[in-house]
């Protein structure tokens, strides 16, 4: 998970893309969007559809980072109160399902 056993890799990046690979979003562990790539064929869609697909990719990449963080905290034996509010595998699965339907 990290460069050392007791710290989380805050420079880790997470990437998500649409099923047709026309939209890609790369997000830093902290949630900062590092990049968005929209392939030429995607530009034939209405703007609101492109935006929805970018947002769905961003959601998946962000939640992957949050689940990574949650699992790191859990692996260190933190109390449930430290991580129970964080995104879960179920949240990530729901975001992936939404993305797959776009």
PDB file of N, CA and C in Angstrom:
ATOM      1  N   UNK A   1       0.802  -1.205   0.000  1.00  0.00           N
ATOM      2  CA  UNK A   1       0.000   0.000   0.000  1.00  0.00           C
ATOM      3  C   UNK A   1       0.840   1.262   0.000  1.00  0.00           C
ATOM      4  N   UNK A   2       2.012   1.209   0.586  1.00  0.00           N
ATOM      5  CA  UNK A   2       2.790   2.420   0.719  1.00  0.00           C
ATOM      6  C   UNK A   2       4.267   2.101   0.597  1.00  0.00           C
ATOM      7  N   UNK A   3       5.061   3.148   0.689  1.00  0.00           N
ATOM      8  CA  UNK A   3       6.497   2.961   0.624  1.00  0.00           C
ATOM      9  C   UNK A   3       7.044   2.430   1.938  1.00  0.00           C
ATOM     10  N   UNK A   4       6.356   2.664   3.033  1.00  0.00           N
ATOM     11  CA  UNK A   4       6.712   2.071   4.320  1.00  0.00           C
ATOM     12  C   UNK A   4       5.465   1.427   4.887  1.00  0.00           C
ATOM     13  N   UNK A   5       5.668   0.604   5.901  1.00  0.00           N
ATOM     14  CA  UNK A   5       4.538  -0.132   6.464  1.00  0.00           C
ATOM     15  C   UNK A   5       3.582   0.732   7.273  1.00  0.00           C
ATOM     16  N   UNK A   6       4.024   1.904   7.719  1.00  0.00           N
ATOM     17  CA  UNK A   6       3.176   2.677   8.622  1.00  0.00           C
ATOM     18  C   UNK A   6       2.648   3.988   8.035  1.00  0.00           C
ATOM     19  N   UNK A   7       2.888   4.232   6.764  1.00  0.00           N
ATOM     20  CA  UNK A   7       2.354   5.445   6.146  1.00  0.00           C
ATOM     21  C   UNK A   7       1.621   5.096   4.859  1.00  0.00           C
ATOM     22  N   UNK A   8       0.632   5.880   4.572  1.00  0.00           N
ATOM     23  CA  UNK A   8      -0.139   5.662   3.352  1.00  0.00           C
ATOM     24  C   UNK A   8       0.507   6.446   2.205  1.00  0.00           C
ATOM     25  N   UNK A   9       0.433   5.921   1.032  1.00  0.00           N
ATOM     26  CA  UNK A   9       1.020   6.555  -0.148  1.00  0.00           C
ATOM     27  C   UNK A   9       0.067   7.630  -0.671  1.00  0.00           C
ATOM     28  N   UNK A  10       0.284   8.873  -0.245  1.00  0.00           N
ATOM     29  CA  UNK A  10      -0.611   9.962  -0.638  1.00  0.00           C
ATOM     30  C   UNK A  10      -0.395  10.401  -2.084  1.00  0.00           C
ATOM     31  N   UNK A  11       0.625   9.898  -2.726  1.00  0.00           N
ATOM     32  CA  UNK A  11       0.869  10.219  -4.136  1.00  0.00           C
ATOM     33  C   UNK A  11       0.274   9.186  -5.079  1.00  0.00           C
ATOM     34  N   UNK A  12      -0.417   8.214  -4.526  1.00  0.00           N
ATOM     35  CA  UNK A  12      -1.006   7.173  -5.361  1.00  0.00           C
ATOM     36  C   UNK A  12      -2.118   7.757  -6.232  1.00  0.00           C
ATOM     37  N   UNK A  13      -2.174   7.278  -7.465  1.00  0.00           N
ATOM     38  CA  UNK A  13      -3.178   7.746  -8.418  1.00  0.00           C
ATOM     39  C   UNK A  13      -4.152   6.623  -8.743  1.00  0.00           C
ATOM     40  N   UNK A  14      -5.376   7.007  -9.073  1.00  0.00           N
ATOM     41  CA  UNK A  14      -6.425   6.060  -9.430  1.00  0.00           C
ATOM     42  C   UNK A  14      -7.040   6.521 -10.743  1.00  0.00           C
ATOM     43  N   UNK A  15      -7.287   5.575 -11.632  1.00  0.00           N
ATOM     44  CA  UNK A  15      -7.802   5.888 -12.960  1.00  0.00           C
ATOM     45  C   UNK A  15      -9.070   5.094 -13.219  1.00  0.00           C
ATOM     46  N   UNK A  16     -10.026   5.736 -13.859  1.00  0.00           N
ATOM     47  CA  UNK A  16     -11.257   5.051 -14.269  1.00  0.00           C
ATOM     48  C   UNK A  16     -11.586   5.489 -15.687  1.00  0.00           C
ATOM     49  N   UNK A  17     -12.281   4.607 -16.402  1.00  0.00           N
ATOM     50  CA  UNK A  17     -12.669   4.925 -17.775  1.00  0.00           C
ATOM     51  C   UNK A  17     -14.011   4.297 -18.091  1.00  0.00           C
ATOM     52  N   UNK A  18     -14.641   4.833 -19.114  1.00  0.00           N
ATOM     53  CA  UNK A  18     -15.910   4.279 -19.575  1.00  0.00           C
ATOM     54  C   UNK A  18     -15.656   2.928 -20.237  1.00  0.00           C
ATOM     55  N   UNK A  19     -16.702   2.134 -20.355  1.00  0.00           N
ATOM     56  CA  UNK A  19     -16.574   0.793 -20.941  1.00  0.00           C
ATOM     57  C   UNK A  19     -16.039   0.849 -22.366  1.00  0.00           C
ATOM     58  N   UNK A  20     -16.407   1.892 -23.094  1.00  0.00           N
ATOM     59  CA  UNK A  20     -15.926   2.027 -24.478  1.00  0.00           C
ATOM     60  C   UNK A  20     -14.561   2.721 -24.560  1.00  0.00           C
ATOM     61  N   UNK A  21     -14.003   3.047 -23.416  1.00  0.00           N
ATOM     62  CA  UNK A  21     -12.690   3.683 -23.290  1.00  0.00           C
ATOM     63  C   UNK A  21     -12.594   5.019 -24.027  1.00  0.00           C
ATOM     64  N   UNK A  22     -13.693   5.732 -24.085  1.00  0.00           N
ATOM     65  CA  UNK A  22     -13.715   7.045 -24.733  1.00  0.00           C
ATOM     66  C   UNK A  22     -13.467   8.185 -23.745  1.00  0.00           C
ATOM     67  N   UNK A  23     -13.659   7.906 -22.448  1.00  0.00           N
ATOM     68  CA  UNK A  23     -13.426   8.906 -21.403  1.00  0.00           C
ATOM     69  C   UNK A  23     -12.569   8.270 -20.319  1.00  0.00           C
ATOM     70  N   UNK A  24     -11.518   8.977 -19.935  1.00  0.00           N
ATOM     71  CA  UNK A  24     -10.609   8.532 -18.876  1.00  0.00           C
ATOM     72  C   UNK A  24     -10.437   9.672 -17.875  1.00  0.00           C
ATOM     73  N   UNK A  25     -10.393   9.330 -16.584  1.00  0.00           N
ATOM     74  CA  UNK A  25     -10.130  10.328 -15.552  1.00  0.00           C
ATOM     75  C   UNK A  25      -9.104   9.747 -14.586  1.00  0.00           C
ATOM     76  N   UNK A  26      -8.112  10.572 -14.254  1.00  0.00           N
ATOM     77  CA  UNK A  26      -7.059  10.180 -13.309  1.00  0.00           C
ATOM     78  C   UNK A  26      -7.165  11.089 -12.095  1.00  0.00           C
ATOM     79  N   UNK A  27      -7.189  10.478 -10.903  1.00  0.00           N
ATOM     80  CA  UNK A  27      -7.409  11.207  -9.658  1.00  0.00           C
ATOM     81  C   UNK A  27      -6.312  10.850  -8.660  1.00  0.00           C
ATOM     82  N   UNK A  28      -5.818  11.843  -7.944  1.00  0.00           N
ATOM     83  CA  UNK A  28      -4.857  11.624  -6.877  1.00  0.00           C
ATOM     84  C   UNK A  28      -5.581  11.060  -5.657  1.00  0.00           C
ATOM     85  N   UNK A  29      -4.868  10.359  -4.816  1.00  0.00           N
ATOM     86  CA  UNK A  29      -5.419   9.782  -3.586  1.00  0.00           C
ATOM     87  C   UNK A  29      -6.289  10.780  -2.825  1.00  0.00           C
ATOM     88  N   UNK A  30      -5.885  12.021  -2.802  1.00  0.00           N
ATOM     89  CA  UNK A  30      -6.602  13.059  -2.051  1.00  0.00           C
ATOM     90  C   UNK A  30      -7.916  13.475  -2.697  1.00  0.00           C
ATOM     91  N   UNK A  31      -8.151  13.043  -3.937  1.00  0.00           N
ATOM     92  CA  UNK A  31      -9.370  13.402  -4.645  1.00  0.00           C
ATOM     93  C   UNK A  31      -9.159  14.445  -5.727  1.00  0.00           C
ATOM     94  N   UNK A  32      -7.984  15.026  -5.759  1.00  0.00           N
ATOM     95  CA  UNK A  32      -7.684  16.035  -6.792  1.00  0.00           C
ATOM     96  C   UNK A  32      -7.637  15.378  -8.166  1.00  0.00           C
ATOM     97  N   UNK A  33      -8.346  15.959  -9.115  1.00  0.00           N
ATOM     98  CA  UNK A  33      -8.341  15.424 -10.477  1.00  0.00           C
ATOM     99  C   UNK A  33      -7.038  15.837 -11.149  1.00  0.00           C
ATOM    100  N   UNK A  34      -6.320  14.844 -11.639  1.00  0.00           N
ATOM    101  CA  UNK A  34      -5.045  15.093 -12.299  1.00  0.00           C
ATOM    102  C   UNK A  34      -5.186  15.221 -13.804  1.00  0.00           C
ATOM    103  N   UNK A  35      -6.208  14.585 -14.354  1.00  0.00           N
ATOM    104  CA  UNK A  35      -6.372  14.672 -15.792  1.00  0.00           C
ATOM    105  C   UNK A  35      -7.659  14.045 -16.269  1.00  0.00           C
ATOM    106  N   UNK A  36      -8.150  14.572 -17.373  1.00  0.00           N
ATOM    107  CA  UNK A  36      -9.335  14.042 -18.047  1.00  0.00           C
ATOM    108  C   UNK A  36      -8.966  13.894 -19.514  1.00  0.00           C
ATOM    109  N   UNK A  37      -9.235  12.728 -20.054  1.00  0.00           N
ATOM    110  CA  UNK A  37      -8.991  12.488 -21.477  1.00  0.00           C
ATOM    111  C   UNK A  37     -10.306  12.113 -22.130  1.00  0.00           C
ATOM    112  N   UNK A  38     -10.652  12.838 -23.178  1.00  0.00           N
ATOM    113  CA  UNK A  38     -11.871  12.571 -23.939  1.00  0.00           C
ATOM    114  C   UNK A  38     -11.438  12.281 -25.374  1.00  0.00           C
ATOM    115  N   UNK A  39     -11.727  11.079 -25.825  1.00  0.00           N
ATOM    116  CA  UNK A  39     -11.343  10.669 -27.177  1.00  0.00           C
ATOM    117  C   UNK A  39     -12.218  11.377 -28.219  1.00  0.00           C
ATOM    118  N   UNK A  40     -11.712  11.537 -29.439  1.00  0.00           N
ATOM    119  CA  UNK A  40     -12.458  12.264 -30.478  1.00  0.00           C
ATOM    120  C   UNK A  40     -13.877  11.733 -30.722  1.00  0.00           C
ATOM    121  N   UNK A  41     -14.058  10.433 -30.727  1.00  0.00           N
ATOM    122  CA  UNK A  41     -15.398   9.872 -30.979  1.00  0.00           C
ATOM    123  C   UNK A  41     -16.401  10.306 -29.914  1.00  0.00           C
ATOM    124  N   UNK A  42     -15.925  10.539 -28.706  1.00  0.00           N
ATOM    125  CA  UNK A  42     -16.801  10.959 -27.607  1.00  0.00           C
ATOM    126  C   UNK A  42     -17.410  12.339 -27.875  1.00  0.00           C
ATOM    127  N   UNK A  43     -16.712  13.141 -28.633  1.00  0.00           N
ATOM    128  CA  UNK A  43     -17.147  14.514 -28.874  1.00  0.00           C
ATOM    129  C   UNK A  43     -18.407  14.598 -29.737  1.00  0.00           C
ATOM    130  N   UNK A  44     -18.853  13.481 -30.262  1.00  0.00           N
ATOM    131  CA  UNK A  44     -20.107  13.469 -31.029  1.00  0.00           C
ATOM    132  C   UNK A  44     -21.335  13.415 -30.108  1.00  0.00           C
ATOM    133  N   UNK A  45     -21.124  13.153 -28.853  1.00  0.00           N
ATOM    134  CA  UNK A  45     -22.231  13.106 -27.885  1.00  0.00           C
ATOM    135  C   UNK A  45     -22.631  14.528 -27.476  1.00  0.00           C
ATOM    136  N   UNK A  46     -23.862  14.678 -26.980  1.00  0.00           N
ATOM    137  CA  UNK A  46     -24.259  15.970 -26.402  1.00  0.00           C
ATOM    138  C   UNK A  46     -23.386  16.274 -25.176  1.00  0.00           C
ATOM    139  N   UNK A  47     -23.171  17.541 -24.927  1.00  0.00           N
ATOM    140  CA  UNK A  47     -22.315  17.955 -23.821  1.00  0.00           C
ATOM    141  C   UNK A  47     -22.715  17.385 -22.476  1.00  0.00           C
ATOM    142  N   UNK A  48     -24.019  17.308 -22.208  1.00  0.00           N
ATOM    143  CA  UNK A  48     -24.463  16.800 -20.908  1.00  0.00           C
ATOM    144  C   UNK A  48     -24.106  15.325 -20.743  1.00  0.00           C
ATOM    145  N   UNK A  49     -24.080  14.561 -21.826  1.00  0.00           N
ATOM    146  CA  UNK A  49     -23.686  13.149 -21.738  1.00  0.00           C
ATOM    147  C   UNK A  49     -22.189  13.016 -21.481  1.00  0.00           C
ATOM    148  N   UNK A  50     -21.415  13.842 -22.147  1.00  0.00           N
ATOM    149  CA  UNK A  50     -19.968  13.824 -21.915  1.00  0.00           C
ATOM    150  C   UNK A  50     -19.683  14.169 -20.455  1.00  0.00           C
ATOM    151  N   UNK A  51     -20.344  15.208 -19.962  1.00  0.00           N
ATOM    152  CA  UNK A  51     -20.148  15.627 -18.570  1.00  0.00           C
ATOM    153  C   UNK A  51     -20.528  14.517 -17.595  1.00  0.00           C
ATOM    154  N   UNK A  52     -21.628  13.830 -17.850  1.00  0.00           N
ATOM    155  CA  UNK A  52     -22.065  12.739 -16.968  1.00  0.00           C
ATOM    156  C   UNK A  52     -21.046  11.609 -16.964  1.00  0.00           C
ATOM    157  N   UNK A  53     -20.469  11.321 -18.104  1.00  0.00           N
ATOM    158  CA  UNK A  53     -19.482  10.254 -18.203  1.00  0.00           C
ATOM    159  C   UNK A  53     -18.172  10.643 -17.513  1.00  0.00           C
ATOM    160  N   UNK A  54     -17.781  11.910 -17.647  1.00  0.00           N
ATOM    161  CA  UNK A  54     -16.590  12.385 -16.931  1.00  0.00           C
ATOM    162  C   UNK A  54     -16.826  12.295 -15.430  1.00  0.00           C
ATOM    163  N   UNK A  55     -17.983  12.751 -14.972  1.00  0.00           N
ATOM    164  CA  UNK A  55     -18.290  12.722 -13.536  1.00  0.00           C
ATOM    165  C   UNK A  55     -18.317  11.298 -13.008  1.00  0.00           C
ATOM    166  N   UNK A  56     -18.902  10.376 -13.749  1.00  0.00           N
ATOM    167  CA  UNK A  56     -18.969   8.979 -13.303  1.00  0.00           C
ATOM    168  C   UNK A  56     -17.575   8.369 -13.206  1.00  0.00           C
ATOM    169  N   UNK A  57     -16.705   8.683 -14.156  1.00  0.00           N
ATOM    170  CA  UNK A  57     -15.319   8.201 -14.082  1.00  0.00           C
ATOM    171  C   UNK A  57     -14.618   8.793 -12.865  1.00  0.00           C
ATOM    172  N   UNK A  58     -14.821  10.079 -12.650  1.00  0.00           N
ATOM    173  CA  UNK A  58     -14.223  10.748 -11.502  1.00  0.00           C
ATOM    174  C   UNK A  58     -14.699  10.126 -10.195  1.00  0.00           C
ATOM    175  N   UNK A  59     -15.986   9.837 -10.107  1.00  0.00           N
ATOM    176  CA  UNK A  59     -16.537   9.208  -8.901  1.00  0.00           C
ATOM    177  C   UNK A  59     -15.864   7.875  -8.616  1.00  0.00           C
ATOM    178  N   UNK A  60     -15.722   7.043  -9.644  1.00  0.00           N
ATOM    179  CA  UNK A  60     -15.111   5.722  -9.453  1.00  0.00           C
ATOM    180  C   UNK A  60     -13.662   5.867  -9.004  1.00  0.00           C
ATOM    181  N   UNK A  61     -12.891   6.703  -9.679  1.00  0.00           N
ATOM    182  CA  UNK A  61     -11.485   6.870  -9.314  1.00  0.00           C
ATOM    183  C   UNK A  61     -11.352   7.427  -7.895  1.00  0.00           C
ATOM    184  N   UNK A  62     -12.172   8.409  -7.552  1.00  0.00           N
ATOM    185  CA  UNK A  62     -12.143   8.984  -6.210  1.00  0.00           C
ATOM    186  C   UNK A  62     -12.493   7.936  -5.153  1.00  0.00           C
ATOM    187  N   UNK A  63     -13.547   7.178  -5.403  1.00  0.00           N
ATOM    188  CA  UNK A  63     -13.960   6.169  -4.427  1.00  0.00           C
ATOM    189  C   UNK A  63     -12.932   5.053  -4.298  1.00  0.00           C
ATOM    190  N   UNK A  64     -12.220   4.726  -5.373  1.00  0.00           N
ATOM    191  CA  UNK A  64     -11.134   3.752  -5.258  1.00  0.00           C
ATOM    192  C   UNK A  64     -10.093   4.254  -4.257  1.00  0.00           C
ATOM    193  N   UNK A  65      -9.777   5.540  -4.318  1.00  0.00           N
ATOM    194  CA  UNK A  65      -8.842   6.128  -3.364  1.00  0.00           C
ATOM    195  C   UNK A  65      -9.371   6.105  -1.944  1.00  0.00           C
ATOM    196  N   UNK A  66     -10.652   6.377  -1.782  1.00  0.00           N
ATOM    197  CA  UNK A  66     -11.241   6.368  -0.449  1.00  0.00           C
ATOM    198  C   UNK A  66     -11.293   4.957   0.145  1.00  0.00           C
ATOM    199  N   UNK A  67     -11.611   3.977  -0.680  1.00  0.00           N
ATOM    200  CA  UNK A  67     -11.629   2.586  -0.207  1.00  0.00           C
ATOM    201  C   UNK A  67     -10.208   2.142   0.149  1.00  0.00           C
ATOM    202  N   UNK A  68      -9.236   2.548  -0.652  1.00  0.00           N
ATOM    203  CA  UNK A  68      -7.821   2.281  -0.355  1.00  0.00           C
ATOM    204  C   UNK A  68      -7.474   2.853   1.017  1.00  0.00           C
ATOM    205  N   UNK A  69      -7.878   4.099   1.275  1.00  0.00           N
ATOM    206  CA  UNK A  69      -7.612   4.747   2.556  1.00  0.00           C
ATOM    207  C   UNK A  69      -8.310   4.009   3.698  1.00  0.00           C
ATOM    208  N   UNK A  70      -9.566   3.652   3.503  1.00  0.00           N
ATOM    209  CA  UNK A  70     -10.323   2.932   4.530  1.00  0.00           C
ATOM    210  C   UNK A  70      -9.641   1.616   4.892  1.00  0.00           C
ATOM    211  N   UNK A  71      -9.233   0.862   3.877  1.00  0.00           N
ATOM    212  CA  UNK A  71      -8.586  -0.429   4.135  1.00  0.00           C
ATOM    213  C   UNK A  71      -7.244  -0.249   4.830  1.00  0.00           C
ATOM    214  N   UNK A  72      -6.536   0.815   4.494  1.00  0.00           N
ATOM    215  CA  UNK A  72      -5.276   1.103   5.172  1.00  0.00           C
ATOM    216  C   UNK A  72      -5.528   1.335   6.656  1.00  0.00           C
ATOM    217  N   UNK A  73      -6.516   2.172   6.969  1.00  0.00           N
ATOM    218  CA  UNK A  73      -6.841   2.469   8.365  1.00  0.00           C
ATOM    219  C   UNK A  73      -7.285   1.200   9.096  1.00  0.00           C
ATOM    220  N   UNK A  74      -8.134   0.406   8.458  1.00  0.00           N
ATOM    221  CA  UNK A  74      -8.597  -0.838   9.074  1.00  0.00           C
ATOM    222  C   UNK A  74      -7.429  -1.779   9.349  1.00  0.00           C
ATOM    223  N   UNK A  75      -6.486  -1.854   8.416  1.00  0.00           N
ATOM    224  CA  UNK A  75      -5.356  -2.777   8.573  1.00  0.00           C
ATOM    225  C   UNK A  75      -4.442  -2.377   9.721  1.00  0.00           C
ATOM    226  N   UNK A  76      -4.560  -1.134  10.153  1.00  0.00           N
ATOM    227  CA  UNK A  76      -3.743  -0.656  11.268  1.00  0.00           C
ATOM    228  C   UNK A  76      -4.447  -0.834  12.609  1.00  0.00           C
ATOM    229  N   UNK A  77      -5.634  -1.446  12.589  1.00  0.00           N
ATOM    230  CA  UNK A  77      -6.344  -1.737  13.824  1.00  0.00           C
ATOM    231  C   UNK A  77      -7.092  -0.561  14.420  1.00  0.00           C
ATOM    232  N   UNK A  78      -7.361   0.448  13.621  1.00  0.00           N
ATOM    233  CA  UNK A  78      -8.092   1.612  14.124  1.00  0.00           C
ATOM    234  C   UNK A  78      -9.512   1.214  14.510  1.00  0.00           C
ATOM    235  N   UNK A  79     -10.061   1.948  15.451  1.00  0.00           N
ATOM    236  CA  UNK A  79     -11.430   1.667  15.879  1.00  0.00           C
ATOM    237  C   UNK A  79     -12.392   1.924  14.727  1.00  0.00           C
ATOM    238  N   UNK A  80     -13.547   1.291  14.788  1.00  0.00           N
ATOM    239  CA  UNK A  80     -14.545   1.427  13.728  1.00  0.00           C
ATOM    240  C   UNK A  80     -14.950   2.881  13.512  1.00  0.00           C
ATOM    241  N   UNK A  81     -14.961   3.667  14.565  1.00  0.00           N
ATOM    242  CA  UNK A  81     -15.344   5.076  14.452  1.00  0.00           C
ATOM    243  C   UNK A  81     -14.396   5.860  13.542  1.00  0.00           C
ATOM    244  N   UNK A  82     -13.181   5.366  13.380  1.00  0.00           N
ATOM    245  CA  UNK A  82     -12.194   6.053  12.541  1.00  0.00           C
ATOM    246  C   UNK A  82     -12.443   5.843  11.059  1.00  0.00           C
ATOM    247  N   UNK A  83     -13.180   4.800  10.700  1.00  0.00           N
ATOM    248  CA  UNK A  83     -13.347   4.489   9.276  1.00  0.00           C
ATOM    249  C   UNK A  83     -14.766   4.158   8.840  1.00  0.00           C
ATOM    250  N   UNK A  84     -15.720   4.006   9.757  1.00  0.00           N
ATOM    251  CA  UNK A  84     -17.055   3.543   9.352  1.00  0.00           C
ATOM    252  C   UNK A  84     -17.821   4.558   8.505  1.00  0.00           C
ATOM    253  N   UNK A  85     -17.424   5.803   8.522  1.00  0.00           N
ATOM    254  CA  UNK A  85     -18.065   6.856   7.723  1.00  0.00           C
ATOM    255  C   UNK A  85     -17.480   6.949   6.313  1.00  0.00           C
ATOM    256  N   UNK A  86     -16.373   6.262   6.088  1.00  0.00           N
ATOM    257  CA  UNK A  86     -15.674   6.372   4.803  1.00  0.00           C
ATOM    258  C   UNK A  86     -16.336   5.501   3.743  1.00  0.00           C
ATOM    259  N   UNK A  87     -16.044   5.805   2.496  1.00  0.00           N
ATOM    260  CA  UNK A  87     -16.581   5.022   1.378  1.00  0.00           C
ATOM    261  C   UNK A  87     -16.221   3.553   1.549  1.00  0.00           C
ATOM    262  N   UNK A  88     -17.164   2.699   1.175  1.00  0.00           N
ATOM    263  CA  UNK A  88     -16.996   1.253   1.337  1.00  0.00           C
ATOM    264  C   UNK A  88     -16.897   0.570  -0.022  1.00  0.00           C
ATOM    265  N   UNK A  89     -16.612  -0.714   0.014  1.00  0.00           N
ATOM    266  CA  UNK A  89     -16.601  -1.504  -1.217  1.00  0.00           C
ATOM    267  C   UNK A  89     -17.959  -1.434  -1.914  1.00  0.00           C
ATOM    268  N   UNK A  90     -19.026  -1.377  -1.132  1.00  0.00           N
ATOM    269  CA  UNK A  90     -20.370  -1.291  -1.705  1.00  0.00           C
ATOM    270  C   UNK A  90     -20.578   0.036  -2.431  1.00  0.00           C
ATOM    271  N   UNK A  91     -20.072   1.121  -1.843  1.00  0.00           N
ATOM    272  CA  UNK A  91     -20.164   2.430  -2.497  1.00  0.00           C
ATOM    273  C   UNK A  91     -19.411   2.418  -3.826  1.00  0.00           C
ATOM    274  N   UNK A  92     -18.235   1.821  -3.806  1.00  0.00           N
ATOM    275  CA  UNK A  92     -17.431   1.730  -5.025  1.00  0.00           C
ATOM    276  C   UNK A  92     -18.130   0.869  -6.070  1.00  0.00           C
ATOM    277  N   UNK A  93     -18.713  -0.241  -5.645  1.00  0.00           N
ATOM    278  CA  UNK A  93     -19.431  -1.117  -6.583  1.00  0.00           C
ATOM    279  C   UNK A  93     -20.612  -0.385  -7.217  1.00  0.00           C
ATOM    280  N   UNK A  94     -21.321   0.413  -6.429  1.00  0.00           N
ATOM    281  CA  UNK A  94     -22.456   1.177  -6.966  1.00  0.00           C
ATOM    282  C   UNK A  94     -21.981   2.205  -7.993  1.00  0.00           C
ATOM    283  N   UNK A  95     -20.862   2.862  -7.715  1.00  0.00           N
ATOM    284  CA  UNK A  95     -20.319   3.838  -8.666  1.00  0.00           C
ATOM    285  C   UNK A  95     -19.858   3.147  -9.946  1.00  0.00           C
ATOM    286  N   UNK A  96     -19.238   1.989  -9.804  1.00  0.00           N
ATOM    287  CA  UNK A  96     -18.808   1.239 -10.991  1.00  0.00           C
ATOM    288  C   UNK A  96     -20.010   0.791 -11.816  1.00  0.00           C
ATOM    289  N   UNK A  97     -21.075   0.388 -11.137  1.00  0.00           N
ATOM    290  CA  UNK A  97     -22.292  -0.023 -11.841  1.00  0.00           C
ATOM    291  C   UNK A  97     -22.875   1.152 -12.619  1.00  0.00           C
ATOM    292  N   UNK A  98     -22.931   2.308 -11.978  1.00  0.00           N
ATOM    293  CA  UNK A  98     -23.445   3.508 -12.657  1.00  0.00           C
ATOM    294  C   UNK A  98     -22.604   3.820 -13.890  1.00  0.00           C
ATOM    295  N   UNK A  99     -21.292   3.773 -13.735  1.00  0.00           N
ATOM    296  CA  UNK A  99     -20.397   4.052 -14.863  1.00  0.00           C
ATOM    297  C   UNK A  99     -20.609   3.054 -15.993  1.00  0.00           C
ATOM    298  N   UNK A 100     -20.811   1.804 -15.650  1.00  0.00           N
ATOM    299  CA  UNK A 100     -20.966   0.776 -16.688  1.00  0.00           C
ATOM    300  C   UNK A 100     -22.245   0.962 -17.509  1.00  0.00           C
ATOM    301  N   UNK A 101     -23.218   1.677 -16.941  1.00  0.00           N
ATOM    302  CA  UNK A 101     -24.485   1.886 -17.644  1.00  0.00           C
ATOM    303  C   UNK A 101     -24.493   3.145 -18.509  1.00  0.00           C
ATOM    304  N   UNK A 102     -23.415   3.904 -18.489  1.00  0.00           N
ATOM    305  CA  UNK A 102     -23.356   5.139 -19.295  1.00  0.00           C
ATOM    306  C   UNK A 102     -22.728   4.874 -20.645  1.00  0.00           C
TER     307      UNK A 102
END
